[in-house]
Amino acid sequence: MSSAPAILLTDRAEAASRALPPLLVEAERIAATVILGVHGRKRSGPGENFWQYRTYSFGDPVQRIDWHKSARSDRVFIRENEWEAANTLWLWASPAPTMTFKSHLAKTTKRDRAMLIALALGALAVRAHERVAAVGSPFAPGHARGSLARIAEWMQHQQGPGLPAAGPMQRYSSAVLLADFYERPDDIRKAVTGFAASGVNGHLIQVTDPAEETLPYAGRMEFREMAGPLRFLAGKTELLREAYAEKFREHREALRDIAFRAGWSFTAHRTDRSVAQLLMLLHGLIGGAKSRAFGVGSIA
């Protein structure tokens, strides 16, 4: 009897792992459609990781000369380290129960779409030799494809609260938070403020199902809370549409205001829309003044 839960858990784990390669393949395919140009190439600067050697030029600090390398050549070489001020992209896709919703108007759940967007952004970062990491994961930032695979697997099995907590992050790094953000605005503001207070530049992406925006139902309908016991029975659902749309708009405006006050940007994305189109829009924010990953702005 005690083996039944273990067997069920194993089956679920195997099903999740089977879904992982197609998810990564799709993310990398989408990333390939976005042209990064010269953005994100490695460059020298203050840091700890070695990047490259270059020939000494007049005006270079003498303490940066690599005497061991220079002794084996007839030239003097400067040791350059990788610029680390803003070259880590932190990704987070909400594991909240509400993210598993999928209506008849969409082909994917909000969670799968959020993970796909996050991995596509990660693939872009890896292609541009940026370091990438997942908020809350045990893995250190990396810029190899293996790092992206570890992030994908971790996201696939992630469980936890609907809002992330800012951990130790380098100042001027960038964070992309993907969720439906149906939590209370005060709670969302607190979470975003935690990141911004650490000097992290960021972007909120609200991922919603088309039915959540349009309420395309009519007649007698029962609505159930996905993460709780609440239920609501509507006699004529179509009569609620106008008031519902206004409440939805107010909540989205609150999200936009939270992002604006934190110096972040905000984007709304529906699961029936193109991921590639979203990445092209986000590409307009890449390489901003504050960060090599994301600048400050707002698109919706």
PDB file of C-alpha atoms in Angstrom:
ATOM      1  CA  MET A   1       0.000   0.000   0.000  1.00  0.00           C
ATOM      2  CA  SER A   2       2.807   2.417   0.908  1.00  0.00           C
ATOM      3  CA  SER A   3       4.413   1.943  -2.497  1.00  0.00           C
ATOM      4  CA  ALA A   4       1.446   3.433  -4.379  1.00  0.00           C
ATOM      5  CA  PRO A   5       2.369   7.096  -3.753  1.00  0.00           C
ATOM      6  CA  ALA A   6       5.993   6.378  -4.690  1.00  0.00           C
ATOM      7  CA  ILE A   7       4.925   4.749  -7.958  1.00  0.00           C
ATOM      8  CA  LEU A   8       2.615   7.650  -8.734  1.00  0.00           C
ATOM      9  CA  LEU A   9       5.366  10.151  -7.983  1.00  0.00           C
ATOM     10  CA  THR A  10       7.794   8.254 -10.213  1.00  0.00           C
ATOM     11  CA  ASP A  11       5.298   8.233 -13.087  1.00  0.00           C
ATOM     12  CA  ARG A  12       4.774  11.970 -12.727  1.00  0.00           C
ATOM     13  CA  ALA A  13       8.520  12.594 -12.648  1.00  0.00           C
ATOM     14  CA  GLU A  14       9.052  10.520 -15.782  1.00  0.00           C
ATOM     15  CA  ALA A  15       6.225  12.361 -17.558  1.00  0.00           C
ATOM     16  CA  ALA A  16       7.773  15.694 -16.602  1.00  0.00           C
ATOM     17  CA  SER A  17      11.210  14.636 -17.817  1.00  0.00           C
ATOM     18  CA  ARG A  18       9.745  13.537 -21.152  1.00  0.00           C
ATOM     19  CA  ALA A  19       8.250  16.987 -21.585  1.00  0.00           C
ATOM     20  CA  LEU A  20      11.529  18.700 -20.799  1.00  0.00           C
ATOM     21  CA  PRO A  21      13.492  18.158 -24.045  1.00  0.00           C
ATOM     22  CA  PRO A  22      10.677  19.450 -26.319  1.00  0.00           C
ATOM     23  CA  LEU A  23      10.324  22.472 -24.045  1.00  0.00           C
ATOM     24  CA  LEU A  24      14.025  23.263 -24.367  1.00  0.00           C
ATOM     25  CA  VAL A  25      14.000  22.652 -28.111  1.00  0.00           C
ATOM     26  CA  GLU A  26      11.031  24.972 -28.562  1.00  0.00           C
ATOM     27  CA  ALA A  27      12.637  27.639 -26.380  1.00  0.00           C
ATOM     28  CA  GLU A  28      15.870  27.539 -28.384  1.00  0.00           C
ATOM     29  CA  ARG A  29      13.952  27.575 -31.676  1.00  0.00           C
ATOM     30  CA  ILE A  30      12.095  30.705 -30.617  1.00  0.00           C
ATOM     31  CA  ALA A  31      15.287  32.311 -29.347  1.00  0.00           C
ATOM     32  CA  ALA A  32      16.891  31.701 -32.733  1.00  0.00           C
ATOM     33  CA  THR A  33      14.310  33.966 -34.361  1.00  0.00           C
ATOM     34  CA  VAL A  34      15.402  36.961 -32.299  1.00  0.00           C
ATOM     35  CA  ILE A  35      18.502  38.770 -33.492  1.00  0.00           C
ATOM     36  CA  LEU A  36      20.654  40.091 -30.682  1.00  0.00           C
ATOM     37  CA  GLY A  37      23.083  42.015 -32.863  1.00  0.00           C
ATOM     38  CA  VAL A  38      26.102  43.186 -30.952  1.00  0.00           C
ATOM     39  CA  HIS A  39      24.297  43.180 -27.617  1.00  0.00           C
ATOM     40  CA  GLY A  40      25.569  40.993 -24.856  1.00  0.00           C
ATOM     41  CA  ARG A  41      28.969  40.116 -26.239  1.00  0.00           C
ATOM     42  CA  LYS A  42      31.514  39.546 -23.542  1.00  0.00           C
ATOM     43  CA  ARG A  43      33.588  42.562 -22.681  1.00  0.00           C
ATOM     44  CA  SER A  44      36.307  43.362 -20.206  1.00  0.00           C
ATOM     45  CA  GLY A  45      35.882  45.125 -16.928  1.00  0.00           C
ATOM     46  CA  PRO A  46      36.070  44.674 -13.156  1.00  0.00           C
ATOM     47  CA  GLY A  47      35.450  41.064 -12.220  1.00  0.00           C
ATOM     48  CA  GLU A  48      36.946  37.835 -10.979  1.00  0.00           C
ATOM     49  CA  ASN A  49      36.580  35.500 -13.971  1.00  0.00           C
ATOM     50  CA  PHE A  50      39.302  35.465 -16.629  1.00  0.00           C
ATOM     51  CA  TRP A  51      38.142  36.485 -20.098  1.00  0.00           C
ATOM     52  CA  GLN A  52      41.095  36.978 -22.442  1.00  0.00           C
ATOM     53  CA  TYR A  53      44.629  38.277 -22.976  1.00  0.00           C
ATOM     54  CA  ARG A  54      45.382  41.307 -25.105  1.00  0.00           C
ATOM     55  CA  THR A  55      48.532  43.186 -26.042  1.00  0.00           C
ATOM     56  CA  TYR A  56      49.623  45.949 -23.677  1.00  0.00           C
ATOM     57  CA  SER A  57      48.753  49.468 -24.820  1.00  0.00           C
ATOM     58  CA  PHE A  58      50.084  52.782 -23.598  1.00  0.00           C
ATOM     59  CA  GLY A  59      48.117  53.897 -20.554  1.00  0.00           C
ATOM     60  CA  ASP A  60      47.180  50.404 -19.320  1.00  0.00           C
ATOM     61  CA  PRO A  61      47.780  49.902 -15.567  1.00  0.00           C
ATOM     62  CA  VAL A  62      51.042  48.066 -14.976  1.00  0.00           C
ATOM     63  CA  GLN A  63      49.441  45.903 -12.298  1.00  0.00           C
ATOM     64  CA  ARG A  64      47.254  44.300 -14.970  1.00  0.00           C
ATOM     65  CA  ILE A  65      50.247  42.923 -16.886  1.00  0.00           C
ATOM     66  CA  ASP A  66      50.417  39.131 -16.835  1.00  0.00           C
ATOM     67  CA  TRP A  67      54.146  38.614 -16.400  1.00  0.00           C
ATOM     68  CA  HIS A  68      53.968  34.812 -16.809  1.00  0.00           C
ATOM     69  CA  LYS A  69      52.218  35.098 -20.175  1.00  0.00           C
ATOM     70  CA  SER A  70      54.495  37.954 -21.273  1.00  0.00           C
ATOM     71  CA  ALA A  71      57.674  36.055 -20.331  1.00  0.00           C
ATOM     72  CA  ARG A  72      56.842  33.369 -22.914  1.00  0.00           C
ATOM     73  CA  SER A  73      56.490  35.905 -25.716  1.00  0.00           C
ATOM     74  CA  ASP A  74      58.193  38.922 -27.208  1.00  0.00           C
ATOM     75  CA  ARG A  75      55.128  41.028 -26.376  1.00  0.00           C
ATOM     76  CA  VAL A  76      53.607  42.286 -23.122  1.00  0.00           C
ATOM     77  CA  PHE A  77      50.103  40.984 -22.367  1.00  0.00           C
ATOM     78  CA  ILE A  78      47.289  42.409 -20.271  1.00  0.00           C
ATOM     79  CA  ARG A  79      45.041  39.957 -18.436  1.00  0.00           C
ATOM     80  CA  GLU A  80      41.405  40.983 -18.795  1.00  0.00           C
ATOM     81  CA  ASN A  81      38.580  39.742 -16.613  1.00  0.00           C
ATOM     82  CA  GLU A  82      34.954  39.396 -17.641  1.00  0.00           C
ATOM     83  CA  TRP A  83      32.781  42.406 -16.956  1.00  0.00           C
ATOM     84  CA  GLU A  84      30.466  41.307 -14.142  1.00  0.00           C
ATOM     85  CA  ALA A  85      28.477  44.414 -13.212  1.00  0.00           C
ATOM     86  CA  ALA A  86      25.322  43.516 -15.110  1.00  0.00           C
ATOM     87  CA  ASN A  87      25.753  40.266 -16.979  1.00  0.00           C
ATOM     88  CA  THR A  88      23.565  37.871 -15.018  1.00  0.00           C
ATOM     89  CA  LEU A  89      19.954  37.297 -16.034  1.00  0.00           C
ATOM     90  CA  TRP A  90      17.781  35.866 -13.243  1.00  0.00           C
ATOM     91  CA  LEU A  91      14.632  34.026 -14.349  1.00  0.00           C
ATOM     92  CA  TRP A  92      11.551  33.037 -12.378  1.00  0.00           C
ATOM     93  CA  ALA A  93       8.331  31.354 -13.534  1.00  0.00           C
ATOM     94  CA  SER A  94       5.555  31.117 -10.958  1.00  0.00           C
ATOM     95  CA  PRO A  95       4.674  27.613  -9.680  1.00  0.00           C
ATOM     96  CA  ALA A  96       1.370  28.856  -8.202  1.00  0.00           C
ATOM     97  CA  PRO A  97      -1.650  26.539  -8.667  1.00  0.00           C
ATOM     98  CA  THR A  98      -3.451  29.228 -10.697  1.00  0.00           C
ATOM     99  CA  MET A  99      -0.726  28.896 -13.345  1.00  0.00           C
ATOM    100  CA  THR A 100      -2.008  25.423 -14.290  1.00  0.00           C
ATOM    101  CA  PHE A 101      -5.196  26.920 -15.754  1.00  0.00           C
ATOM    102  CA  LYS A 102      -5.957  26.394 -19.455  1.00  0.00           C
ATOM    103  CA  SER A 103      -9.264  27.349 -21.041  1.00  0.00           C
ATOM    104  CA  HIS A 104     -10.796  26.172 -24.309  1.00  0.00           C
ATOM    105  CA  LEU A 105      -9.328  29.288 -25.969  1.00  0.00           C
ATOM    106  CA  ALA A 106      -5.700  28.287 -25.382  1.00  0.00           C
ATOM    107  CA  LYS A 107      -3.465  25.358 -26.256  1.00  0.00           C
ATOM    108  CA  THR A 108      -1.170  25.562 -23.245  1.00  0.00           C
ATOM    109  CA  THR A 109      -1.280  26.268 -19.540  1.00  0.00           C
ATOM    110  CA  LYS A 110       0.020  29.532 -18.159  1.00  0.00           C
ATOM    111  CA  ARG A 111       2.821  27.722 -16.361  1.00  0.00           C
ATOM    112  CA  ASP A 112       4.083  25.965 -19.486  1.00  0.00           C
ATOM    113  CA  ARG A 113       4.003  29.257 -21.358  1.00  0.00           C
ATOM    114  CA  ALA A 114       5.825  31.082 -18.548  1.00  0.00           C
ATOM    115  CA  MET A 115       8.551  28.424 -18.488  1.00  0.00           C
ATOM    116  CA  LEU A 116       8.846  28.548 -22.279  1.00  0.00           C
ATOM    117  CA  ILE A 117       9.322  32.326 -22.224  1.00  0.00           C
ATOM    118  CA  ALA A 118      11.837  32.088 -19.391  1.00  0.00           C
ATOM    119  CA  LEU A 119      13.864  29.410 -21.166  1.00  0.00           C
ATOM    120  CA  ALA A 120      13.762  31.310 -24.464  1.00  0.00           C
ATOM    121  CA  LEU A 121      15.116  34.389 -22.692  1.00  0.00           C
ATOM    122  CA  GLY A 122      17.734  32.188 -21.070  1.00  0.00           C
ATOM    123  CA  ALA A 123      18.707  30.791 -24.467  1.00  0.00           C
ATOM    124  CA  LEU A 124      19.141  34.336 -25.774  1.00  0.00           C
ATOM    125  CA  ALA A 125      21.355  35.149 -22.796  1.00  0.00           C
ATOM    126  CA  VAL A 126      23.477  32.032 -23.320  1.00  0.00           C
ATOM    127  CA  ARG A 127      23.865  32.805 -27.026  1.00  0.00           C
ATOM    128  CA  ALA A 128      25.042  36.287 -26.050  1.00  0.00           C
ATOM    129  CA  HIS A 129      27.546  34.854 -23.539  1.00  0.00           C
ATOM    130  CA  GLU A 130      25.579  36.246 -20.606  1.00  0.00           C
ATOM    131  CA  ARG A 131      25.272  34.320 -17.365  1.00  0.00           C
ATOM    132  CA  VAL A 132      21.814  32.989 -16.560  1.00  0.00           C
ATOM    133  CA  ALA A 133      20.279  31.656 -13.358  1.00  0.00           C
ATOM    134  CA  ALA A 134      16.891  30.876 -11.820  1.00  0.00           C
ATOM    135  CA  VAL A 135      15.636  32.786  -8.802  1.00  0.00           C
ATOM    136  CA  GLY A 136      15.589  30.443  -5.814  1.00  0.00           C
ATOM    137  CA  SER A 137      17.431  27.585  -7.500  1.00  0.00           C
ATOM    138  CA  PRO A 138      20.520  25.969  -5.920  1.00  0.00           C
ATOM    139  CA  PHE A 139      22.568  26.425  -9.103  1.00  0.00           C
ATOM    140  CA  ALA A 140      25.115  29.189  -9.586  1.00  0.00           C
ATOM    141  CA  PRO A 141      24.785  31.428 -12.665  1.00  0.00           C
ATOM    142  CA  GLY A 142      26.342  29.977 -15.799  1.00  0.00           C
ATOM    143  CA  HIS A 143      26.637  30.779 -19.483  1.00  0.00           C
ATOM    144  CA  ALA A 144      26.658  27.280 -20.967  1.00  0.00           C
ATOM    145  CA  ARG A 145      23.771  25.303 -22.415  1.00  0.00           C
ATOM    146  CA  GLY A 146      24.091  22.888 -19.512  1.00  0.00           C
ATOM    147  CA  SER A 147      23.116  25.706 -17.164  1.00  0.00           C
ATOM    148  CA  LEU A 148      19.917  26.230 -19.138  1.00  0.00           C
ATOM    149  CA  ALA A 149      19.094  22.520 -18.967  1.00  0.00           C
ATOM    150  CA  ARG A 150      19.515  22.521 -15.187  1.00  0.00           C
ATOM    151  CA  ILE A 151      17.259  25.570 -14.899  1.00  0.00           C
ATOM    152  CA  ALA A 152      14.621  23.906 -17.081  1.00  0.00           C
ATOM    153  CA  GLU A 153      14.599  20.744 -14.993  1.00  0.00           C
ATOM    154  CA  TRP A 154      14.465  22.718 -11.749  1.00  0.00           C
ATOM    155  CA  MET A 155      11.552  24.834 -12.995  1.00  0.00           C
ATOM    156  CA  GLN A 156       9.700  21.728 -14.123  1.00  0.00           C
ATOM    157  CA  HIS A 157       9.666  20.361 -10.562  1.00  0.00           C
ATOM    158  CA  GLN A 158       9.513  23.635  -8.658  1.00  0.00           C
ATOM    159  CA  GLN A 159       6.932  24.030  -5.934  1.00  0.00           C
ATOM    160  CA  GLY A 160       6.467  27.015  -3.704  1.00  0.00           C
ATOM    161  CA  PRO A 161       4.733  30.349  -3.201  1.00  0.00           C
ATOM    162  CA  GLY A 162       3.229  32.419  -5.969  1.00  0.00           C
ATOM    163  CA  LEU A 163       5.729  35.229  -5.472  1.00  0.00           C
ATOM    164  CA  PRO A 164       9.533  35.003  -5.410  1.00  0.00           C
ATOM    165  CA  ALA A 165      11.884  36.174  -2.697  1.00  0.00           C
ATOM    166  CA  ALA A 166      14.968  38.138  -3.640  1.00  0.00           C
ATOM    167  CA  GLY A 167      18.068  36.164  -2.710  1.00  0.00           C
ATOM    168  CA  PRO A 168      21.709  37.217  -2.942  1.00  0.00           C
ATOM    169  CA  MET A 169      22.082  38.819  -6.355  1.00  0.00           C
ATOM    170  CA  GLN A 170      24.755  40.960  -7.874  1.00  0.00           C
ATOM    171  CA  ARG A 171      23.922  44.647  -8.077  1.00  0.00           C
ATOM    172  CA  TYR A 172      22.913  45.753 -11.593  1.00  0.00           C
ATOM    173  CA  SER A 173      21.973  42.228 -12.621  1.00  0.00           C
ATOM    174  CA  SER A 174      18.559  41.717 -14.213  1.00  0.00           C
ATOM    175  CA  ALA A 175      15.497  39.718 -13.177  1.00  0.00           C
ATOM    176  CA  VAL A 176      12.532  38.589 -15.249  1.00  0.00           C
ATOM    177  CA  LEU A 177       9.523  37.479 -13.212  1.00  0.00           C
ATOM    178  CA  LEU A 178       6.740  35.603 -15.026  1.00  0.00           C
ATOM    179  CA  ALA A 179       3.393  34.930 -13.340  1.00  0.00           C
ATOM    180  CA  ASP A 180      -0.292  35.737 -13.552  1.00  0.00           C
ATOM    181  CA  PHE A 181       0.255  38.004 -10.533  1.00  0.00           C
ATOM    182  CA  TYR A 182      -3.228  37.500  -9.091  1.00  0.00           C
ATOM    183  CA  GLU A 183      -1.912  38.046  -5.578  1.00  0.00           C
ATOM    184  CA  ARG A 184      -2.751  41.204  -3.666  1.00  0.00           C
ATOM    185  CA  PRO A 185      -0.982  44.294  -5.073  1.00  0.00           C
ATOM    186  CA  ASP A 186       0.599  45.006  -1.680  1.00  0.00           C
ATOM    187  CA  ASP A 187       2.204  41.544  -1.639  1.00  0.00           C
ATOM    188  CA  ILE A 188       3.439  41.946  -5.209  1.00  0.00           C
ATOM    189  CA  ARG A 189       4.829  45.384  -4.394  1.00  0.00           C
ATOM    190  CA  LYS A 190       6.708  43.960  -1.420  1.00  0.00           C
ATOM    191  CA  ALA A 191       8.261  41.219  -3.558  1.00  0.00           C
ATOM    192  CA  VAL A 192       9.314  43.602  -6.334  1.00  0.00           C
ATOM    193  CA  THR A 193      10.679  46.120  -3.835  1.00  0.00           C
ATOM    194  CA  GLY A 194      12.876  43.388  -2.375  1.00  0.00           C
ATOM    195  CA  PHE A 195      14.572  42.927  -5.750  1.00  0.00           C
ATOM    196  CA  ALA A 196      14.785  46.628  -6.576  1.00  0.00           C
ATOM    197  CA  ALA A 197      16.289  47.449  -3.173  1.00  0.00           C
ATOM    198  CA  SER A 198      19.207  45.166  -4.035  1.00  0.00           C
ATOM    199  CA  GLY A 199      19.933  47.193  -7.156  1.00  0.00           C
ATOM    200  CA  VAL A 200      18.410  44.595  -9.486  1.00  0.00           C
ATOM    201  CA  ASN A 201      16.836  45.857 -12.708  1.00  0.00           C
ATOM    202  CA  GLY A 202      13.816  43.894 -13.788  1.00  0.00           C
ATOM    203  CA  HIS A 203      10.787  43.166 -15.836  1.00  0.00           C
ATOM    204  CA  LEU A 204       7.360  41.868 -14.878  1.00  0.00           C
ATOM    205  CA  ILE A 205       5.595  39.672 -17.415  1.00  0.00           C
ATOM    206  CA  GLN A 206       1.971  38.933 -16.578  1.00  0.00           C
ATOM    207  CA  VAL A 207       0.973  35.668 -18.256  1.00  0.00           C
ATOM    208  CA  THR A 208      -2.785  35.184 -18.595  1.00  0.00           C
ATOM    209  CA  ASP A 209      -5.222  32.893 -20.350  1.00  0.00           C
ATOM    210  CA  PRO A 210      -7.475  34.607 -22.939  1.00  0.00           C
ATOM    211  CA  ALA A 211     -10.563  33.492 -21.015  1.00  0.00           C
ATOM    212  CA  GLU A 212      -9.281  35.307 -17.945  1.00  0.00           C
ATOM    213  CA  GLU A 213      -9.225  38.551 -19.861  1.00  0.00           C
ATOM    214  CA  THR A 214     -12.465  38.211 -21.823  1.00  0.00           C
ATOM    215  CA  LEU A 215     -14.735  36.055 -19.606  1.00  0.00           C
ATOM    216  CA  PRO A 216     -16.250  34.343 -22.680  1.00  0.00           C
ATOM    217  CA  TYR A 217     -18.890  32.411 -20.744  1.00  0.00           C
ATOM    218  CA  ALA A 218     -22.650  32.729 -20.679  1.00  0.00           C
ATOM    219  CA  GLY A 219     -25.534  31.304 -18.701  1.00  0.00           C
ATOM    220  CA  ARG A 220     -25.309  29.466 -15.422  1.00  0.00           C
ATOM    221  CA  MET A 221     -21.665  28.822 -14.468  1.00  0.00           C
ATOM    222  CA  GLU A 222     -19.895  27.735 -11.307  1.00  0.00           C
ATOM    223  CA  PHE A 223     -16.445  29.231 -10.706  1.00  0.00           C
ATOM    224  CA  ARG A 224     -14.073  27.453  -8.334  1.00  0.00           C
ATOM    225  CA  GLU A 225     -10.932  28.724  -6.661  1.00  0.00           C
ATOM    226  CA  MET A 226      -7.974  26.692  -7.931  1.00  0.00           C
ATOM    227  CA  ALA A 227      -5.979  27.093  -4.731  1.00  0.00           C
ATOM    228  CA  GLY A 228      -8.789  27.060  -2.191  1.00  0.00           C
ATOM    229  CA  PRO A 229     -12.349  26.082  -1.287  1.00  0.00           C
ATOM    230  CA  LEU A 230     -14.142  29.171  -2.629  1.00  0.00           C
ATOM    231  CA  ARG A 231     -16.945  28.708  -5.154  1.00  0.00           C
ATOM    232  CA  PHE A 232     -19.214  31.170  -6.919  1.00  0.00           C
ATOM    233  CA  LEU A 233     -22.372  30.289  -8.847  1.00  0.00           C
ATOM    234  CA  ALA A 234     -23.382  32.844 -11.487  1.00  0.00           C
ATOM    235  CA  GLY A 235     -26.899  32.747 -12.872  1.00  0.00           C
ATOM    236  CA  LYS A 236     -26.132  34.764 -15.995  1.00  0.00           C
ATOM    237  CA  THR A 237     -22.389  34.996 -16.411  1.00  0.00           C
ATOM    238  CA  GLU A 238     -22.613  37.397 -19.324  1.00  0.00           C
ATOM    239  CA  LEU A 239     -24.033  40.064 -17.018  1.00  0.00           C
ATOM    240  CA  LEU A 240     -20.786  40.026 -15.014  1.00  0.00           C
ATOM    241  CA  ARG A 241     -18.537  40.658 -18.003  1.00  0.00           C
ATOM    242  CA  GLU A 242     -18.392  44.458 -17.831  1.00  0.00           C
ATOM    243  CA  ALA A 243     -17.732  44.662 -14.081  1.00  0.00           C
ATOM    244  CA  TYR A 244     -15.222  41.818 -14.337  1.00  0.00           C
ATOM    245  CA  ALA A 245     -13.333  43.583 -17.150  1.00  0.00           C
ATOM    246  CA  GLU A 246     -13.092  46.743 -15.055  1.00  0.00           C
ATOM    247  CA  LYS A 247     -11.698  44.853 -12.054  1.00  0.00           C
ATOM    248  CA  PHE A 248      -9.203  43.074 -14.290  1.00  0.00           C
ATOM    249  CA  ARG A 249      -8.106  46.396 -15.796  1.00  0.00           C
ATOM    250  CA  GLU A 250      -7.667  47.962 -12.351  1.00  0.00           C
ATOM    251  CA  HIS A 251      -5.500  45.084 -11.187  1.00  0.00           C
ATOM    252  CA  ARG A 252      -3.313  45.280 -14.290  1.00  0.00           C
ATOM    253  CA  GLU A 253      -2.892  49.023 -13.842  1.00  0.00           C
ATOM    254  CA  ALA A 254      -1.785  48.357 -10.271  1.00  0.00           C
ATOM    255  CA  LEU A 255       0.860  45.954 -11.604  1.00  0.00           C
ATOM    256  CA  ARG A 256       2.017  48.529 -14.124  1.00  0.00           C
ATOM    257  CA  ASP A 257       2.298  51.122 -11.363  1.00  0.00           C
ATOM    258  CA  ILE A 258       4.293  48.755  -9.143  1.00  0.00           C
ATOM    259  CA  ALA A 259       6.767  48.127 -11.946  1.00  0.00           C
ATOM    260  CA  PHE A 260       7.019  51.829 -12.784  1.00  0.00           C
ATOM    261  CA  ARG A 261       7.701  52.889  -9.199  1.00  0.00           C
ATOM    262  CA  ALA A 262      10.435  50.249  -8.899  1.00  0.00           C
ATOM    263  CA  GLY A 263      12.060  51.466 -12.108  1.00  0.00           C
ATOM    264  CA  TRP A 264      11.100  48.215 -13.796  1.00  0.00           C
ATOM    265  CA  SER A 265       9.141  47.539 -16.968  1.00  0.00           C
ATOM    266  CA  PHE A 266       5.879  45.659 -17.434  1.00  0.00           C
ATOM    267  CA  THR A 267       4.473  43.460 -20.194  1.00  0.00           C
ATOM    268  CA  ALA A 268       1.193  41.574 -20.481  1.00  0.00           C
ATOM    269  CA  HIS A 269       1.157  38.322 -22.457  1.00  0.00           C
ATOM    270  CA  ARG A 270      -1.726  35.980 -23.310  1.00  0.00           C
ATOM    271  CA  THR A 271      -1.207  32.287 -23.903  1.00  0.00           C
ATOM    272  CA  ASP A 272      -2.933  32.503 -27.289  1.00  0.00           C
ATOM    273  CA  ARG A 273      -0.338  35.006 -28.525  1.00  0.00           C
ATOM    274  CA  SER A 274       3.052  34.474 -30.164  1.00  0.00           C
ATOM    275  CA  VAL A 275       6.058  33.924 -27.912  1.00  0.00           C
ATOM    276  CA  ALA A 276       8.406  35.079 -30.666  1.00  0.00           C
ATOM    277  CA  GLN A 277       6.497  38.344 -30.934  1.00  0.00           C
ATOM    278  CA  LEU A 278       6.853  38.883 -27.197  1.00  0.00           C
ATOM    279  CA  LEU A 279      10.608  38.283 -27.369  1.00  0.00           C
ATOM    280  CA  MET A 280      10.908  40.775 -30.203  1.00  0.00           C
ATOM    281  CA  LEU A 281       9.158  43.345 -28.020  1.00  0.00           C
ATOM    282  CA  LEU A 282      11.448  42.539 -25.109  1.00  0.00           C
ATOM    283  CA  HIS A 283      14.412  42.862 -27.448  1.00  0.00           C
ATOM    284  CA  GLY A 284      13.596  46.562 -27.627  1.00  0.00           C
ATOM    285  CA  LEU A 285      14.401  46.773 -23.919  1.00  0.00           C
ATOM    286  CA  ILE A 286      17.620  44.775 -24.121  1.00  0.00           C
ATOM    287  CA  GLY A 287      20.783  46.778 -23.703  1.00  0.00           C
ATOM    288  CA  GLY A 288      19.265  49.631 -21.712  1.00  0.00           C
ATOM    289  CA  ALA A 289      21.282  52.181 -19.808  1.00  0.00           C
ATOM    290  CA  LYS A 290      21.080  50.389 -16.465  1.00  0.00           C
ATOM    291  CA  SER A 291      21.692  46.852 -17.623  1.00  0.00           C
ATOM    292  CA  ARG A 292      22.927  44.883 -20.569  1.00  0.00           C
ATOM    293  CA  ALA A 293      19.933  42.590 -20.222  1.00  0.00           C
ATOM    294  CA  PHE A 294      16.978  44.873 -19.691  1.00  0.00           C
ATOM    295  CA  GLY A 295      16.397  48.578 -19.644  1.00  0.00           C
ATOM    296  CA  VAL A 296      13.475  50.490 -18.184  1.00  0.00           C
ATOM    297  CA  GLY A 297      10.217  50.878 -20.040  1.00  0.00           C
ATOM    298  CA  SER A 298       6.742  49.491 -20.417  1.00  0.00           C
ATOM    299  CA  ILE A 299       4.998  47.508 -23.107  1.00  0.00           C
ATOM    300  CA  ALA A 300       1.621  45.861 -23.024  1.00  0.00           C
TER     301      ALA A 300
END
